[in-house]
Amino acid sequence: NAGVTQTPKFQVLKTGQSMTLQCAQDMNHNSMYWYRQDPGMGLRLIYYSASEGTTDKGEVPNGYNVSRLNKREFSLRLESAAPSQTSVYFCASSARSGTSTDTQYFGPGTRLTVL
Amino acid sequence: GENVEQHPSTLSVQEGDSAVIKCTYSDSASNYFPWYKQELGKRPQLIIDIRSNVGEKKDQRIAVTLNKTAKHFSLHITETQPEDSAVYFCAASRNTGFQKLVFGTGTRLLVSP
């Protein structure tokens, strides 16, 4: 049982390049999330998926798109990377949808640098 | 929307002392308040949480208190140990039927031997 996994662990992009961050969970969780973490700003929600087949914007969605490929996988795409998207990206999952009081489990993170 | 403020940003204590981290939230409809610990280079991990129908919760050396009237909640760590050194984040989630956590900006706790 690996929990939440993310690939890649590190990535360097040039401005304007595109890439997809991958996330998968093997806990049969319904809900999945993407956060970015910047120094002094905590974790900010980019997009979330309450259940398979649904996605919605979080606090900072501009410049990103997501796909809930199936119940296990939730990807984050940067279509045209900008230096402001340099950050550490965390994927998370929680067991149930339809509740606000569930534990979120985080992946190990992807450290992205945009030059 | 919800806004969560967290203080202090850094906290240094001696081993064995107590540490207290405080958070305030703005949305009176928030009903779930978790605390996450993040060690250097690692993922955030839940250490304790509290729901709005409870005033205090303890788990060994850690405790969380909630004051709904004042809209603030605190993390208390007693008998601190060097392995408690990490960044701690508070968060709040509104009762919308789905969890959308709003995080505080974090507190870096350093426990010196």
mmCIF file of C-alpha atoms in Angstrom:
data_model
loop_
_atom_site.group_PDB
_atom_site.id
_atom_site.type_symbol
_atom_site.label_atom_id
_atom_site.label_comp_id
_atom_site.label_asym_id
_atom_site.label_seq_id
_atom_site.Cartn_x
_atom_site.Cartn_y
_atom_site.Cartn_z
ATOM 1 C CA ASN A 1 0.000 0.000 0.000
ATOM 2 C CA ALA A 2 1.968 3.002 -1.304
ATOM 3 C CA GLY A 3 -0.621 5.658 -0.337
ATOM 4 C CA VAL A 4 -0.337 8.753 -2.538
ATOM 5 C CA THR A 5 2.440 8.800 -5.128
ATOM 6 C CA GLN A 6 3.599 11.622 -7.383
ATOM 7 C CA THR A 7 5.855 11.827 -10.425
ATOM 8 C CA PRO A 8 8.258 13.372 -11.136
ATOM 9 C CA LYS A 9 10.007 14.344 -7.883
ATOM 10 C CA PHE A 10 11.937 17.191 -9.504
ATOM 11 C CA GLN A 11 11.489 19.090 -12.763
ATOM 12 C CA VAL A 12 13.112 22.094 -14.405
ATOM 13 C CA LEU A 13 11.245 23.824 -17.228
ATOM 14 C CA LYS A 14 11.898 26.803 -19.424
ATOM 15 C CA THR A 15 9.286 29.542 -19.647
ATOM 16 C CA GLY A 16 6.566 28.533 -22.102
ATOM 17 C CA GLN A 17 7.135 24.793 -21.876
ATOM 18 C CA SER A 18 4.313 22.485 -20.851
ATOM 19 C CA MET A 19 4.251 19.494 -18.539
ATOM 20 C CA THR A 20 1.919 17.213 -16.618
ATOM 21 C CA LEU A 21 2.341 16.258 -12.977
ATOM 22 C CA GLN A 22 1.004 12.820 -12.184
ATOM 23 C CA CYS A 23 -0.676 11.685 -8.974
ATOM 24 C CA ALA A 24 -2.094 8.309 -8.010
ATOM 25 C CA GLN A 25 -3.562 6.843 -4.819
ATOM 26 C CA ASP A 26 -4.198 3.216 -3.944
ATOM 27 C CA MET A 27 -6.465 3.788 -0.929
ATOM 28 C CA ASN A 28 -9.743 3.753 -2.885
ATOM 29 C CA HIS A 29 -10.316 7.390 -1.939
ATOM 30 C CA ASN A 30 -13.050 9.400 -3.597
ATOM 31 C CA SER A 31 -11.629 12.920 -3.356
ATOM 32 C CA MET A 32 -8.308 14.242 -4.658
ATOM 33 C CA TYR A 33 -6.588 17.632 -4.492
ATOM 34 C CA TRP A 34 -3.683 19.602 -5.914
ATOM 35 C CA TYR A 35 -1.875 22.199 -3.779
ATOM 36 C CA ARG A 36 1.112 24.423 -4.282
ATOM 37 C CA GLN A 37 3.440 25.375 -1.444
ATOM 38 C CA ASP A 38 5.447 28.582 -1.549
ATOM 39 C CA PRO A 39 7.694 29.978 1.203
ATOM 40 C CA GLY A 40 5.726 31.973 3.755
ATOM 41 C CA MET A 41 2.380 31.202 2.105
ATOM 42 C CA GLY A 42 1.436 27.782 3.372
ATOM 43 C CA LEU A 43 -0.447 25.395 1.103
ATOM 44 C CA ARG A 44 -2.901 26.796 -1.413
ATOM 45 C CA LEU A 45 -5.519 24.725 -3.214
ATOM 46 C CA ILE A 46 -5.229 24.781 -7.011
ATOM 47 C CA TYR A 47 -7.928 22.300 -8.089
ATOM 48 C CA TYR A 48 -9.838 19.492 -6.507
ATOM 49 C CA SER A 49 -11.947 16.525 -7.536
ATOM 50 C CA ALA A 50 -14.747 15.670 -5.122
ATOM 51 C CA SER A 51 -15.371 12.358 -6.850
ATOM 52 C CA GLU A 52 -14.504 10.536 -10.045
ATOM 53 C CA GLY A 53 -15.734 12.506 -13.034
ATOM 54 C CA THR A 54 -15.831 15.903 -11.323
ATOM 55 C CA THR A 55 -13.251 18.666 -10.981
ATOM 56 C CA ASP A 56 -13.466 22.200 -9.654
ATOM 57 C CA LYS A 57 -11.302 25.272 -9.135
ATOM 58 C CA GLY A 58 -9.653 26.035 -5.841
ATOM 59 C CA GLU A 59 -8.016 29.218 -4.612
ATOM 60 C CA VAL A 60 -5.300 29.624 -7.296
ATOM 61 C CA PRO A 61 -6.371 27.833 -10.527
ATOM 62 C CA ASN A 62 -5.030 30.268 -13.144
ATOM 63 C CA GLY A 63 -2.432 28.701 -15.449
ATOM 64 C CA TYR A 64 -3.378 25.119 -14.583
ATOM 65 C CA ASN A 65 -5.701 22.401 -15.801
ATOM 66 C CA VAL A 66 -6.548 19.053 -14.274
ATOM 67 C CA SER A 67 -7.866 15.660 -15.320
ATOM 68 C CA ARG A 68 -9.407 13.033 -13.065
ATOM 69 C CA LEU A 69 -8.461 10.119 -15.256
ATOM 70 C CA ASN A 70 -10.150 7.505 -13.055
ATOM 71 C CA LYS A 71 -10.720 6.996 -9.357
ATOM 72 C CA ARG A 72 -6.992 6.451 -8.713
ATOM 73 C CA GLU A 73 -5.374 9.154 -10.821
ATOM 74 C CA PHE A 74 -5.524 12.965 -10.834
ATOM 75 C CA SER A 75 -3.124 14.902 -13.061
ATOM 76 C CA LEU A 76 -2.154 18.581 -13.104
ATOM 77 C CA ARG A 77 -1.092 20.232 -16.352
ATOM 78 C CA LEU A 78 0.822 23.433 -16.926
ATOM 79 C CA GLU A 79 0.162 24.475 -20.522
ATOM 80 C CA SER A 80 2.687 27.330 -20.700
ATOM 81 C CA ALA A 81 4.909 27.443 -17.646
ATOM 82 C CA ALA A 82 5.828 30.788 -16.070
ATOM 83 C CA PRO A 83 8.470 31.594 -13.430
ATOM 84 C CA SER A 84 5.623 32.395 -11.004
ATOM 85 C CA GLN A 85 4.718 28.700 -11.100
ATOM 86 C CA THR A 86 8.016 27.732 -9.497
ATOM 87 C CA SER A 87 6.839 25.918 -6.387
ATOM 88 C CA VAL A 88 6.469 22.598 -4.627
ATOM 89 C CA TYR A 89 3.304 20.805 -5.734
ATOM 90 C CA PHE A 90 1.491 18.369 -3.475
ATOM 91 C CA CYS A 91 -1.279 15.996 -4.370
ATOM 92 C CA ALA A 92 -3.614 14.759 -1.629
ATOM 93 C CA SER A 93 -6.585 12.460 -1.264
ATOM 94 C CA SER A 94 -9.364 11.840 1.232
ATOM 95 C CA ALA A 95 -11.699 8.905 1.587
ATOM 96 C CA ARG A 96 -15.132 10.384 1.338
ATOM 97 C CA SER A 97 -16.893 13.030 -0.665
ATOM 98 C CA GLY A 98 -19.880 14.757 0.841
ATOM 99 C CA THR A 99 -18.111 15.592 4.097
ATOM 100 C CA SER A 100 -15.941 18.443 5.291
ATOM 101 C CA THR A 101 -14.343 16.530 8.183
ATOM 102 C CA ASP A 102 -12.124 13.947 6.518
ATOM 103 C CA THR A 103 -8.369 13.391 6.786
ATOM 104 C CA GLN A 104 -6.315 14.363 3.771
ATOM 105 C CA TYR A 105 -3.269 12.250 2.929
ATOM 106 C CA PHE A 106 -0.481 13.939 1.010
ATOM 107 C CA GLY A 107 1.933 12.693 -1.606
ATOM 108 C CA PRO A 108 5.700 13.323 -1.405
ATOM 109 C CA GLY A 109 5.578 16.415 -3.610
ATOM 110 C CA THR A 110 7.086 17.604 -6.905
ATOM 111 C CA ARG A 111 9.634 20.402 -6.825
ATOM 112 C CA LEU A 112 9.189 22.447 -10.003
ATOM 113 C CA THR A 113 11.511 25.215 -11.177
ATOM 114 C CA VAL A 114 10.601 27.399 -14.154
ATOM 115 C CA LEU A 115 13.499 29.376 -15.622
ATOM 116 C CA GLY B 1 -13.868 33.383 1.653
ATOM 117 C CA GLU B 2 -12.110 31.845 4.618
ATOM 118 C CA ASN B 3 -8.896 33.392 5.908
ATOM 119 C CA VAL B 4 -6.649 31.642 8.431
ATOM 120 C CA GLU B 5 -3.929 33.531 10.272
ATOM 121 C CA GLN B 6 -1.217 31.694 12.186
ATOM 122 C CA HIS B 7 1.253 32.934 14.842
ATOM 123 C CA PRO B 8 4.094 32.904 15.523
ATOM 124 C CA SER B 9 5.937 32.267 12.266
ATOM 125 C CA THR B 10 8.928 30.865 14.165
ATOM 126 C CA LEU B 11 9.175 29.451 17.682
ATOM 127 C CA SER B 12 12.307 28.323 19.476
ATOM 128 C CA VAL B 13 12.086 26.357 22.730
ATOM 129 C CA GLN B 14 14.336 24.256 24.913
ATOM 130 C CA GLU B 15 13.772 20.522 25.100
ATOM 131 C CA GLY B 16 11.168 19.775 27.741
ATOM 132 C CA ASP B 17 9.430 23.139 27.449
ATOM 133 C CA SER B 18 5.903 23.592 26.129
ATOM 134 C CA ALA B 19 5.074 25.153 22.761
ATOM 135 C CA VAL B 20 1.850 26.891 21.756
ATOM 136 C CA ILE B 21 0.844 27.844 18.220
ATOM 137 C CA LYS B 22 -2.266 29.938 17.616
ATOM 138 C CA CYS B 23 -4.579 30.335 14.631
ATOM 139 C CA THR B 24 -7.594 32.511 13.955
ATOM 140 C CA TYR B 25 -10.189 31.988 11.246
ATOM 141 C CA SER B 26 -12.714 34.305 9.672
ATOM 142 C CA ASP B 27 -15.598 32.101 8.495
ATOM 143 C CA SER B 28 -18.011 31.236 11.298
ATOM 144 C CA ALA B 29 -19.315 28.346 9.164
ATOM 145 C CA SER B 30 -15.965 26.491 9.421
ATOM 146 C CA ASN B 31 -16.403 23.263 11.345
ATOM 147 C CA TYR B 32 -13.189 21.259 10.964
ATOM 148 C CA PHE B 33 -9.715 22.300 12.121
ATOM 149 C CA PRO B 34 -6.770 19.967 11.436
ATOM 150 C CA TRP B 35 -3.108 20.466 12.274
ATOM 151 C CA TYR B 36 -0.377 19.157 9.974
ATOM 152 C CA LYS B 37 3.311 18.616 10.702
ATOM 153 C CA GLN B 38 5.846 18.900 7.899
ATOM 154 C CA GLU B 39 9.422 17.841 8.466
ATOM 155 C CA LEU B 40 12.105 19.296 6.209
ATOM 156 C CA GLY B 41 11.723 17.991 2.664
ATOM 157 C CA LYS B 42 8.802 15.741 3.596
ATOM 158 C CA ARG B 43 5.055 15.720 3.020
ATOM 159 C CA PRO B 44 2.572 17.289 5.456
ATOM 160 C CA GLN B 45 1.062 14.739 7.844
ATOM 161 C CA LEU B 46 -1.999 15.106 10.049
ATOM 162 C CA ILE B 47 -1.145 15.080 13.746
ATOM 163 C CA ILE B 48 -4.452 16.047 15.334
ATOM 164 C CA ASP B 49 -7.785 17.565 14.373
ATOM 165 C CA ILE B 50 -10.844 18.980 16.093
ATOM 166 C CA ARG B 51 -14.441 19.433 15.065
ATOM 167 C CA SER B 52 -16.561 22.419 15.967
ATOM 168 C CA ASN B 53 -18.721 20.506 18.446
ATOM 169 C CA VAL B 54 -15.668 19.830 20.648
ATOM 170 C CA GLY B 55 -13.706 22.336 22.753
ATOM 171 C CA GLU B 56 -10.530 20.357 23.377
ATOM 172 C CA LYS B 57 -8.833 17.187 22.180
ATOM 173 C CA LYS B 58 -5.676 15.493 23.456
ATOM 174 C CA ASP B 59 -3.357 12.847 22.053
ATOM 175 C CA GLN B 60 -0.431 12.089 24.342
ATOM 176 C CA ARG B 61 1.815 15.205 24.313
ATOM 177 C CA ILE B 62 -0.256 17.226 21.867
ATOM 178 C CA ALA B 63 -3.590 18.939 22.369
ATOM 179 C CA VAL B 64 -5.787 21.294 20.430
ATOM 180 C CA THR B 65 -8.270 23.777 21.833
ATOM 181 C CA LEU B 66 -11.051 25.554 19.976
ATOM 182 C CA ASN B 67 -12.894 28.750 20.904
ATOM 183 C CA LYS B 68 -15.758 29.115 18.431
ATOM 184 C CA THR B 69 -16.933 32.415 19.847
ATOM 185 C CA ALA B 70 -13.544 34.052 19.355
ATOM 186 C CA LYS B 71 -12.865 32.022 16.200
ATOM 187 C CA HIS B 72 -9.467 30.812 17.241
ATOM 188 C CA PHE B 73 -7.821 27.467 17.878
ATOM 189 C CA SER B 74 -4.443 26.506 19.274
ATOM 190 C CA LEU B 75 -1.962 23.628 19.218
ATOM 191 C CA HIS B 76 -0.222 22.770 22.471
ATOM 192 C CA ILE B 77 2.847 20.535 22.603
ATOM 193 C CA THR B 78 4.121 19.581 26.056
ATOM 194 C CA GLU B 79 7.513 18.124 27.006
ATOM 195 C CA THR B 80 8.943 19.039 23.605
ATOM 196 C CA GLN B 81 11.621 16.826 22.060
ATOM 197 C CA PRO B 82 14.117 17.553 19.251
ATOM 198 C CA GLU B 83 12.057 15.366 16.902
ATOM 199 C CA ASP B 84 9.182 17.819 17.313
ATOM 200 C CA SER B 85 11.232 20.293 15.243
ATOM 201 C CA ALA B 86 9.258 20.884 12.039
ATOM 202 C CA VAL B 87 6.846 23.300 10.381
ATOM 203 C CA TYR B 88 3.304 23.108 11.714
ATOM 204 C CA PHE B 89 0.283 24.207 9.688
ATOM 205 C CA CYS B 90 -3.215 24.856 10.933
ATOM 206 C CA ALA B 91 -6.181 24.721 8.568
ATOM 207 C CA ALA B 92 -9.930 25.258 8.513
ATOM 208 C CA SER B 93 -12.703 23.789 6.410
ATOM 209 C CA ARG B 94 -16.191 25.131 5.928
ATOM 210 C CA ASN B 95 -19.237 22.951 6.356
ATOM 211 C CA THR B 96 -20.234 22.765 2.680
ATOM 212 C CA GLY B 97 -20.454 19.002 2.445
ATOM 213 C CA PHE B 98 -17.009 18.897 0.884
ATOM 214 C CA GLN B 99 -13.620 19.560 2.439
ATOM 215 C CA LYS B 100 -11.768 22.589 1.093
ATOM 216 C CA LEU B 101 -8.973 23.275 3.514
ATOM 217 C CA VAL B 102 -7.612 26.802 3.911
ATOM 218 C CA PHE B 103 -4.178 26.664 5.493
ATOM 219 C CA GLY B 104 -2.328 29.057 7.730
ATOM 220 C CA THR B 105 1.134 30.207 6.703
ATOM 221 C CA GLY B 106 2.948 27.816 9.039
ATOM 222 C CA THR B 107 5.058 27.943 12.213
ATOM 223 C CA ARG B 108 8.640 26.734 12.211
ATOM 224 C CA LEU B 109 9.258 25.082 15.588
ATOM 225 C CA LEU B 110 12.858 24.514 16.671
ATOM 226 C CA VAL B 111 13.459 22.420 19.783
ATOM 227 C CA SER B 112 17.010 22.713 21.092
ATOM 228 C CA PRO B 113 18.536 19.916 23.196
#
